[in-house]
Tab-separated table of C-alpha atoms and ligand atoms in Angstrom:
chain	number	residue	atom	x	y	z
A	7	MET	CA	-0.145	0.258	0.218
A	8	ARG	CA	1.315	3.406	-0.743
A	9	LYS	CA	0.997	6.405	1.004
A	10	LYS	CA	-1.278	9.126	-0.070
A	11	VAL	CA	0.096	12.373	0.057
A	12	ILE	CA	-1.112	15.933	-0.545
A	13	LEU	CA	1.177	18.798	-0.631
A	14	LEU	CA	0.028	22.557	-0.020
A	15	GLY	CA	2.827	24.708	-1.323
A	16	ALA	CA	4.095	22.165	-4.129
A	17	THR	CA	5.564	24.820	-6.421
A	18	GLY	CA	7.627	26.602	-3.530
A	19	SER	CA	11.341	25.321	-2.455
A	20	ILE	CA	10.173	22.683	0.028
A	21	GLY	CA	7.371	21.542	-2.521
A	22	SER	CA	10.046	21.018	-5.110
A	23	SER	CA	12.499	19.019	-2.930
A	24	THR	CA	9.392	17.086	-1.862
A	25	LEU	CA	8.701	16.349	-5.346
A	26	ARG	CA	12.187	14.861	-5.750
A	27	VAL	CA	11.545	12.772	-2.811
A	28	LEU	CA	8.447	11.415	-4.562
A	29	ARG	CA	9.951	10.664	-7.908
A	30	GLU	CA	12.510	8.599	-6.179
A	31	HIS	CA	10.353	6.461	-3.809
A	32	ARG	CA	6.759	6.058	-6.398
A	33	ASP	CA	6.841	2.510	-5.057
A	34	ARG	CA	5.769	3.689	-1.333
A	35	LEU	CA	4.365	7.598	-2.117
A	36	GLN	CA	1.701	8.516	-3.890
A	37	LEU	CA	0.584	12.422	-4.472
A	38	VAL	CA	-3.317	12.568	-4.466
A	39	GLY	CA	-3.819	16.325	-3.751
A	40	VAL	CA	-1.797	19.687	-4.481
A	41	ALA	CA	-2.251	23.268	-4.030
A	42	ALA	CA	-0.423	26.498	-4.564
A	43	GLN	CA	-0.827	30.116	-4.523
A	44	SER	CA	-0.886	31.811	-8.326
A	45	SER	CA	1.661	29.394	-10.101
A	46	HIS	CA	-0.892	27.630	-12.691
A	47	ARG	CA	1.410	26.779	-15.173
A	48	GLU	CA	3.858	25.026	-12.537
A	49	LEU	CA	0.888	23.148	-10.743
A	50	ALA	CA	-0.341	21.710	-13.768
A	51	ALA	CA	3.089	20.355	-14.710
A	52	ILE	CA	2.931	19.043	-11.634
A	53	CYS	CA	-0.381	17.413	-12.034
A	54	GLN	CA	0.685	15.938	-15.357
A	55	GLU	CA	3.729	14.369	-13.974
A	56	PHE	CA	2.376	12.645	-11.519
A	57	ASP	CA	-1.247	11.978	-12.587
A	58	VAL	CA	-2.651	13.823	-9.245
A	59	GLY	CA	-6.465	13.946	-9.032
A	60	HIS	CA	-6.865	16.959	-7.003
A	61	ALA	CA	-5.071	20.485	-7.681
A	62	VAL	CA	-6.226	23.872	-5.986
A	63	LEU	CA	-5.141	27.394	-6.554
A	64	HIS	CA	-5.526	29.768	-3.687
A	65	CYS	CA	-5.993	32.837	-6.436
A	66	GLU	CA	-8.868	33.050	-8.103
A	67	LYS	CA	-7.661	34.738	-11.082
A	68	ALA	CA	-4.739	31.982	-11.614
A	69	TYR	CA	-7.655	29.384	-11.480
A	70	LEU	CA	-9.412	31.177	-14.300
A	71	ARG	CA	-6.366	31.399	-16.407
A	72	ALA	CA	-5.716	28.096	-16.104
A	73	LYS	CA	-9.125	26.788	-16.731
A	74	GLN	CA	-9.272	29.591	-20.234
A	75	ALA	CA	-6.290	27.889	-21.371
A	76	ASN	CA	-7.063	24.397	-20.397
A	77	GLU	CA	-3.964	23.768	-18.751
A	78	PHE	CA	-4.414	21.004	-16.282
A	79	PRO	CA	-5.202	17.323	-17.375
A	80	ALA	CA	-8.713	16.183	-17.683
A	81	SER	CA	-8.372	13.679	-14.929
A	82	THR	CA	-7.470	16.485	-12.225
A	83	GLU	CA	-10.080	18.132	-10.553
A	84	LEU	CA	-9.418	21.958	-10.423
A	85	SER	CA	-10.807	24.506	-7.717
A	86	ALA	CA	-9.915	27.690	-6.230
A	87	GLY	CA	-10.108	30.016	-2.936
A	88	ALA	CA	-9.385	29.253	0.642
A	89	GLU	CA	-12.180	26.959	1.480
A	90	ALA	CA	-11.106	24.715	-1.798
A	91	LEU	CA	-7.828	24.326	0.138
A	92	GLU	CA	-9.301	23.330	3.539
A	93	ALA	CA	-11.212	20.601	1.559
A	94	LEU	CA	-8.148	19.735	-0.322
A	95	ALA	CA	-6.262	19.195	3.326
A	96	THR	CA	-9.307	16.763	4.566
A	97	LEU	CA	-9.208	14.433	1.172
A	98	PRO	CA	-10.861	11.268	2.166
A	99	GLU	CA	-8.311	9.106	0.680
A	100	ALA	CA	-5.170	10.648	1.959
A	101	ASP	CA	-2.944	9.513	4.566
A	102	ILE	CA	-0.677	12.573	5.175
A	103	LEU	CA	-0.785	16.280	4.541
A	104	LEU	CA	2.803	18.122	3.835
A	105	VAL	CA	2.250	21.578	4.671
A	106	ALA	CA	4.737	23.982	2.627
A	107	VAL	CA	2.905	26.840	2.078
A	108	VAL	CA	4.606	30.115	3.656
A	109	GLY	CA	2.616	32.452	6.321
A	110	ALA	CA	-0.041	32.318	8.446
A	111	ALA	CA	-2.109	30.908	5.701
A	112	GLY	CA	-1.457	27.371	6.699
A	113	LEU	CA	-3.084	27.151	9.676
A	114	ARG	CA	-6.728	26.635	8.704
A	115	PRO	CA	-6.188	23.603	6.393
A	116	THR	CA	-4.105	21.744	9.072
A	117	LEU	CA	-6.627	22.097	11.345
A	118	ALA	CA	-9.332	21.096	9.183
A	119	ALA	CA	-6.551	18.000	8.223
A	120	ILE	CA	-6.111	17.107	11.842
A	121	GLU	CA	-9.837	17.059	12.519
A	122	ALA	CA	-10.077	14.334	9.447
A	123	GLY	CA	-7.249	12.494	11.272
A	124	LYS	CA	-4.609	13.138	8.633
A	125	ASP	CA	-1.042	12.877	10.239
A	126	ILE	CA	0.845	16.011	9.461
A	127	ALA	CA	4.466	17.001	8.173
A	128	LEU	CA	4.869	20.343	9.343
A	129	ALA	CA	7.344	22.571	7.042
A	130	ASN	CA	5.402	25.949	7.804
A	131	LYS	CA	6.565	27.181	11.011
A	132	GLU	CA	4.741	30.515	11.068
A	133	LEU	CA	1.139	28.349	11.808
A	134	LEU	CA	2.663	27.133	14.653
A	135	VAL	CA	4.210	30.189	16.016
A	136	LEU	CA	0.348	31.973	15.386
A	137	GLY	CA	-1.797	28.864	16.700
A	138	GLY	CA	0.181	26.225	18.476
A	139	ALA	CA	-1.440	25.704	21.415
A	140	HIS	CA	-4.969	24.762	19.590
A	141	VAL	CA	-2.499	22.558	16.824
A	142	ILE	CA	-0.931	20.921	19.712
A	143	GLU	CA	-4.043	20.225	21.536
A	144	ALA	CA	-6.547	18.897	18.643
A	145	ALA	CA	-3.414	16.532	17.427
A	146	ARG	CA	-3.497	15.177	20.867
A	147	ARG	CA	-7.035	14.794	20.796
A	148	LYS	CA	-7.528	13.150	17.314
A	149	GLY	CA	-4.323	11.088	18.013
A	150	VAL	CA	-2.300	11.958	14.750
A	151	ARG	CA	1.083	12.309	14.426
A	152	LEU	CA	2.495	15.592	13.918
A	153	LEU	CA	6.289	15.046	12.263
A	154	PRO	CA	8.453	18.022	12.164
A	155	THR	CA	9.586	18.479	8.570
A	156	ASP	CA	11.937	21.878	9.421
A	157	SER	CA	15.194	20.665	9.293
A	158	GLU	CA	16.115	21.736	13.022
A	159	HIS	CA	13.006	20.039	14.471
A	160	ASN	CA	13.317	17.136	12.398
A	161	ALA	CA	16.744	17.028	13.778
A	162	ILE	CA	15.501	17.111	17.686
A	163	PHE	CA	12.953	14.859	16.739
A	164	GLN	CA	15.363	11.868	15.373
A	165	CYS	CA	17.482	12.368	18.393
A	166	LEU	CA	14.542	12.006	20.941
A	167	GLN	CA	13.268	8.717	19.891
A	168	GLY	CA	13.198	6.105	22.487
A	169	HIS	CA	14.174	8.757	25.242
A	170	PRO	CA	11.423	10.082	27.973
A	171	PRO	CA	10.696	13.490	28.362
A	172	GLU	CA	11.999	13.585	32.016
A	173	GLN	CA	15.334	12.842	30.868
A	174	LEU	CA	15.785	15.659	28.530
A	175	ASP	CA	17.460	18.819	30.014
A	176	LYS	CA	17.708	21.322	26.823
A	177	LEU	CA	17.533	21.460	22.851
A	178	ILE	CA	20.189	23.477	20.786
A	179	LEU	CA	18.848	24.652	17.894
A	180	THR	CA	21.817	25.221	15.253
A	181	ALA	CA	21.477	28.578	12.973
A	182	SER	CA	23.685	29.144	9.826
A	183	GLY	CA	23.734	32.807	10.951
A	184	GLY	CA	22.345	34.043	7.551
A	185	GLN	CA	24.123	35.831	4.524
A	186	PHE	CA	25.496	38.585	6.760
A	187	ARG	CA	26.955	36.240	9.630
A	188	ASP	CA	30.514	37.876	8.897
A	189	THR	CA	29.099	41.538	8.243
A	190	PRO	CA	30.038	44.173	10.538
A	191	VAL	CA	26.806	45.725	12.541
A	192	SER	CA	27.981	48.920	11.319
A	193	GLU	CA	26.879	47.815	7.419
A	194	MET	CA	23.637	46.110	8.248
A	195	ALA	CA	22.118	49.736	7.219
A	196	ASN	CA	22.869	49.143	3.894
A	197	VAL	CA	21.570	45.644	3.152
A	198	THR	CA	19.385	45.234	-0.109
A	199	PRO	CA	16.514	42.841	-0.833
A	200	GLU	CA	18.617	41.781	-3.442
A	201	MET	CA	21.669	41.054	-0.958
A	202	ALA	CA	19.044	39.932	1.709
A	203	THR	CA	17.380	36.897	-0.462
A	204	GLN	CA	20.715	34.892	-1.186
A	205	HIS	CA	21.451	32.249	1.481
A	206	PRO	CA	25.173	30.627	1.361
A	207	ASN	CA	24.125	27.343	2.416
A	208	TRP	CA	20.453	26.310	1.611
A	209	SER	CA	18.109	27.663	-1.206
A	210	MET	CA	15.153	28.561	-0.211
A	211	GLY	CA	11.774	30.862	-0.630
A	212	PRO	CA	12.276	34.600	-0.136
A	213	LYS	CA	10.624	35.018	2.990
A	214	ILE	CA	12.494	32.389	4.885
A	215	THR	CA	15.898	33.687	3.509
A	216	VAL	CA	15.207	37.025	4.611
A	217	ASP	CA	14.360	35.589	8.117
A	218	SER	CA	17.433	33.745	8.113
A	219	ALA	CA	19.427	36.899	7.189
A	220	THR	CA	17.696	38.620	10.481
A	221	MET	CA	17.479	35.054	12.342
A	222	ALA	CA	13.836	35.862	12.899
A	223	ASN	CA	13.758	32.363	11.190
A	224	LYS	CA	15.409	30.735	14.328
A	225	GLY	CA	13.049	33.296	16.388
A	226	LEU	CA	10.076	31.791	14.782
A	227	GLU	CA	11.714	28.302	15.285
A	228	LEU	CA	12.178	28.709	19.177
A	229	ILE	CA	8.470	29.181	19.414
A	230	GLU	CA	8.031	26.191	17.115
A	231	ALA	CA	10.130	24.176	19.497
A	232	HIS	CA	8.330	25.236	22.420
A	233	TRP	CA	5.215	23.885	21.028
A	234	LEU	CA	6.598	20.876	19.415
A	235	PHE	CA	8.941	19.536	22.428
A	236	GLY	CA	6.832	21.336	25.234
A	237	LEU	CA	9.999	22.821	26.799
A	238	GLU	CA	10.251	26.694	28.374
A	239	PRO	CA	12.088	29.181	26.901
A	240	ASN	CA	15.080	28.959	29.352
A	241	ARG	CA	15.559	25.024	28.188
A	242	LEU	CA	15.869	26.292	24.523
A	243	GLU	CA	19.198	27.718	23.011
A	244	VAL	CA	20.568	28.667	19.727
A	245	VAL	CA	24.355	28.494	18.713
A	246	ILE	CA	25.580	29.489	15.406
A	247	HIS	CA	27.036	26.871	12.980
A	248	PRO	CA	27.971	28.329	9.574
A	249	GLN	CA	28.278	24.836	7.948
A	250	SER	CA	24.500	23.639	8.457
A	251	VAL	CA	25.573	20.066	8.822
A	252	VAL	CA	24.654	19.703	12.486
A	253	HIS	CA	20.766	20.291	12.323
A	254	SER	CA	20.477	20.788	16.077
A	255	PHE	CA	21.248	18.835	19.572
A	256	VAL	CA	19.326	17.464	22.060
A	257	GLN	CA	21.228	17.667	25.658
A	258	PHE	CA	20.064	15.253	28.462
A	259	ILE	CA	19.970	15.499	32.196
A	260	ASP	CA	23.623	13.536	32.469
A	261	GLY	CA	25.351	15.764	30.094
A	262	SER	CA	25.083	13.655	27.245
A	263	ILE	CA	24.418	15.286	23.404
A	264	LEU	CA	22.665	13.818	20.589
A	265	ALA	CA	22.889	15.621	17.217
A	266	GLN	CA	21.613	14.781	13.850
A	267	LEU	CA	23.952	14.897	10.644
A	268	SER	CA	23.218	15.545	6.906
A	269	PRO	CA	24.124	18.118	4.094
A	270	PRO	CA	22.043	21.244	4.118
A	271	ASP	CA	19.428	20.180	1.744
A	272	MET	CA	15.791	19.573	2.875
A	273	THR	CA	15.013	16.063	0.968
A	274	PHE	CA	16.714	14.714	4.309
A	275	ALA	CA	13.702	15.926	6.589
A	276	ILE	CA	11.230	15.906	3.884
A	277	GLN	CA	11.779	11.977	3.515
A	278	HIS	CA	12.092	11.022	7.265
A	279	CYS	CA	8.459	12.464	7.623
A	280	LEU	CA	6.784	11.111	4.921
A	281	LEU	CA	8.307	7.857	4.726
A	282	TYR	CA	8.342	7.811	9.037
A	283	PRO	CA	8.866	5.452	10.833
A	284	ASP	CA	9.944	3.599	7.767
A	285	ARG	CA	13.666	4.653	5.974
A	286	ALA	CA	14.967	4.136	2.570
A	287	PRO	CA	17.933	5.308	0.715
A	288	GLY	CA	18.086	9.140	0.504
A	289	VAL	CA	17.410	11.408	-2.474
A	290	GLU	CA	21.112	13.041	-2.418
A	291	PRO	CA	24.559	11.358	-1.067
A	292	THR	CA	24.772	12.416	2.532
A	293	THR	CA	28.054	13.696	4.515
A	294	ASP	CA	31.303	12.164	3.610
A	295	PHE	CA	33.835	11.778	6.533
A	296	ARG	CA	36.678	10.990	4.273
A	297	LYS	CA	36.640	14.343	2.794
A	298	ALA	CA	38.467	16.659	5.108
A	299	PHE	CA	35.790	19.591	6.189
A	300	SER	CA	35.398	21.427	9.779
A	301	LEU	CA	32.645	22.092	11.740
A	302	ASP	CA	32.340	25.468	13.821
A	303	PHE	CA	30.284	26.516	16.457
A	304	LYS	CA	29.554	30.034	18.339
A	305	ALA	CA	27.043	31.635	20.327
A	306	PRO	CA	24.549	34.441	18.676
A	307	ASP	CA	24.871	37.906	18.935
A	308	PHE	CA	22.112	39.555	20.217
A	309	VAL	CA	22.917	43.257	19.401
A	310	LYS	CA	23.791	42.088	16.120
A	311	TYR	CA	20.233	39.959	15.669
A	312	PRO	CA	17.838	41.755	17.828
A	313	CYS	CA	14.440	39.641	16.184
A	314	LEU	CA	16.203	36.516	17.816
A	315	GLN	CA	16.127	38.596	21.220
A	316	LEU	CA	12.260	39.854	20.519
A	317	ALA	CA	11.196	36.086	19.799
A	318	TYR	CA	12.671	35.185	22.934
A	319	ASP	CA	11.114	37.899	24.710
A	320	ALA	CA	7.486	37.063	22.805
A	321	LEU	CA	7.557	33.441	23.755
A	322	ARG	CA	8.266	34.648	27.337
A	323	THR	CA	5.670	36.787	27.177
A	324	GLY	CA	3.258	33.988	25.724
A	325	GLY	CA	-0.304	34.599	25.043
A	326	ALA	CA	-0.793	36.399	21.724
A	327	ALA	CA	2.856	37.898	21.681
A	328	PRO	CA	4.077	35.218	19.418
A	329	ALA	CA	1.477	35.884	17.172
A	330	ILE	CA	2.359	39.439	17.022
A	331	PHE	CA	5.870	38.559	16.529
A	332	ASN	CA	4.952	36.651	13.569
A	333	ALA	CA	2.583	38.411	11.668
A	334	ALA	CA	4.771	42.182	12.081
A	335	ASN	CA	7.522	40.227	10.731
A	336	GLU	CA	5.755	38.704	7.664
A	337	ILE	CA	4.584	42.318	6.919
A	338	ALA	CA	7.920	43.769	7.806
A	339	VAL	CA	10.043	41.356	5.152
A	340	GLU	CA	7.041	42.200	2.784
A	341	ARG	CA	7.723	45.788	2.888
A	342	PHE	CA	11.316	45.470	3.025
A	343	LEU	CA	10.896	43.095	-0.342
A	344	ALA	CA	8.917	45.928	-1.847
A	345	LYS	CA	11.463	48.663	-0.697
A	346	GLU	CA	9.075	50.367	1.508
A	347	ILE	CA	11.104	50.091	4.397
A	348	ALA	CA	15.310	49.469	5.028
A	349	TYR	CA	16.878	46.042	6.205
A	350	LEU	CA	17.303	47.643	9.693
A	351	ASP	CA	13.614	48.820	10.132
A	352	ILE	CA	12.279	45.167	10.399
A	353	PRO	CA	13.171	44.741	13.922
A	354	ARG	CA	11.700	48.085	14.865
A	355	LEU	CA	8.548	47.483	12.942
A	356	ILE	CA	8.351	43.967	14.974
A	357	GLU	CA	9.275	46.021	18.012
A	358	HIS	CA	6.371	48.730	17.456
A	359	SER	CA	3.923	46.525	16.372
A	360	LEU	CA	4.448	44.128	20.187
A	361	GLU	CA	4.066	47.614	21.655
A	362	GLN	CA	1.009	48.515	20.001
A	363	VAL	CA	-1.046	45.581	19.653
A	364	THR	CA	-2.803	44.109	22.958
A	365	ALA	CA	-4.378	40.878	23.363
A	366	PRO	CA	-5.590	38.645	25.852
A	367	ALA	CA	-3.258	36.465	27.693
A	368	THR	CA	-5.032	32.793	26.969
A	369	PRO	CA	-6.618	33.847	23.461
A	370	SER	CA	-8.707	31.862	21.750
A	371	LEU	CA	-8.282	30.372	18.124
A	372	ASP	CA	-10.678	33.708	16.874
A	373	GLN	CA	-8.680	36.101	18.812
A	374	LEU	CA	-5.658	35.143	17.547
A	375	LEU	CA	-6.872	35.398	13.843
A	376	GLN	CA	-8.252	38.720	14.999
A	377	THR	CA	-4.473	39.902	16.461
A	378	ASP	CA	-3.084	38.537	13.540
A	379	ALA	CA	-5.283	41.036	11.286
A	380	GLU	CA	-4.647	43.706	13.833
A	381	THR	CA	-0.871	43.434	13.605
A	382	ARG	CA	-0.778	43.231	10.311
A	383	ALA	CA	-2.662	46.125	9.617
A	384	VAL	CA	-0.841	48.584	12.388
A	385	ALA	CA	2.863	47.108	10.622
A	386	ARG	CA	1.586	48.207	7.018
A	387	ALA	CA	0.394	51.782	8.492
A	388	HIS	CA	3.313	52.454	10.451
A	389	SER	CA	6.239	54.514	8.522
A	390	PHE	CA	9.423	55.495	9.865
B	15	LIG	P1	8.366	29.074	-1.210
B	15	LIG	O1	7.639	30.502	-1.297
B	15	LIG	O2	9.074	29.249	-1.611
B	15	LIG	O3	6.765	28.052	-1.649
B	15	LIG	C1	5.609	28.770	-1.044
B	15	LIG	C2	4.741	27.795	-1.703
B	15	LIG	O4	3.486	27.991	-0.830
B	15	LIG	C3	3.993	28.114	-3.222
B	15	LIG	O5	4.599	26.761	-3.514
B	15	LIG	C4	3.185	29.109	-3.234
B	15	LIG	O6	2.654	28.816	-4.426
B	15	LIG	C5	2.357	28.142	-2.028
B	15	LIG	N1	1.571	29.234	-1.386
B	15	LIG	C6	1.523	30.446	-0.691
B	15	LIG	N2	0.480	30.999	0.054
B	15	LIG	C7	-0.594	29.964	-0.251
B	15	LIG	C8	-1.725	30.110	-0.551
B	15	LIG	N3	-2.187	30.765	0.646
B	15	LIG	N4	-2.792	29.031	-0.427
B	15	LIG	C9	-2.238	27.743	-1.134
B	15	LIG	N5	-0.748	27.540	-1.690
B	15	LIG	C10	0.203	29.259	-1.113
B	15	LIG	O7	8.146	28.931	0.553
B	15	LIG	P2	9.383	27.744	1.004
B	15	LIG	O8	10.774	28.608	1.151
B	15	LIG	O9	9.169	26.629	0.153
B	15	LIG	O10	8.802	27.773	2.772
B	15	LIG	C11	7.473	27.332	2.688
B	15	LIG	C12	7.273	26.888	4.105
B	15	LIG	O11	8.513	25.886	4.692
B	15	LIG	C13	7.576	28.144	4.678
B	15	LIG	O12	6.707	28.071	6.097
B	15	LIG	C14	9.138	28.326	5.480
B	15	LIG	O13	9.276	28.957	6.625
B	15	LIG	C15	9.124	26.533	5.718
B	15	LIG	N6	10.489	26.202	5.536
B	15	LIG	C16	11.265	26.103	4.262
B	15	LIG	C17	12.353	25.666	4.221
B	15	LIG	C18	13.347	25.579	3.423
B	15	LIG	O14	14.264	25.367	2.878
B	15	LIG	N7	12.630	26.438	2.104
B	15	LIG	C19	12.961	25.205	5.791
B	15	LIG	C20	12.583	25.055	6.705
B	15	LIG	C21	11.152	25.378	6.496
B	16	LIG	MG1	14.651	25.442	10.144
């Protein structure tokens, strides 16, 4: 029996790495549903190649264009919009949903899939930062697996296998330090979108590449780790590791530390989640110790990376603060890429939003979504 997979965000960076895994393991995995925001031609080509039965374009205009040009195979049922995305995530025949859309848009379809009893492979971190409490509670209640696909969390998940939670001391997330790791703080004011969307180790979508530069990505991942593994911020650490080969560490109470290693390529984590608990040969060759290389580690500089400090603070504050951090960061990155604000305005806009937006201490899901919308409005309206 092949495992039946739905892939949200099929045309993105994680999406294309997932397709490489699916190509390699056609005997074990079958793609039954795909979604994208607006890249209709790319999505149609995926449906053609993998004979996919169901496809959704979030953008209505893109859907109409695809229909007019008759781009999709006759055997693919194509629909559009947010509701169609939720329906796709609950396809009765599917076993597992891989969430590789970017941003908070992944939350509703993920919750719908959990309610429908699907296992979830989670690449998207923003949805956990926004609605972590609700996602974790729903997954527990429904008894579905939440498989961490973000490389750091996948590493931690692998290292934790067979170890009871009371033996765990802390988690240490590795971070590349981004493209400006060796740039002096004094030169950071001149960073352009062109510079911030190039990453030395990983090939990723534009939003997460900027997040890597500011380390807002590691901030989001701290919050993600809090929800996935149930640890408080004082037991979550970050270390800069420029080579991105050690994907994270788990430290036990006796001082032993375990790590997971593989090259900086997302197919390793994606395949681990899709085949879990099974394993099979990987898509790419792994780290080769017969070749000389070194692994370096150093503590992060919170002055250089204020977004990391803001994320720690938001996690400590709790309630809706992580949701505000996430929404403000999404808008800040969008405005930076549109050249409306400067690179150093990204943390300033997050800080401003955290000060301006107030929310209840234990927000319901609706209140979180309201806070998310309010934060976006505040962050869009603010000028420096
Ligand atoms: P990307 O921008 O390359 O791709 C995003 C995909 O989502 C595209 O297919 C796009 O069409 C689709 N999409 C966006 N909004 C949508 C919507 N509302 N409805 C349906 N589809 C929508 O992004 P990416 O780099 O692949 O990242 C995806 C997620 O995975 C992000 O949350 C990111 O933080 C996380 N992640 C990425 C990497 C990586 O290596 N790229 C690593 C770890 C985690
Ligand atoms: Mg990561």
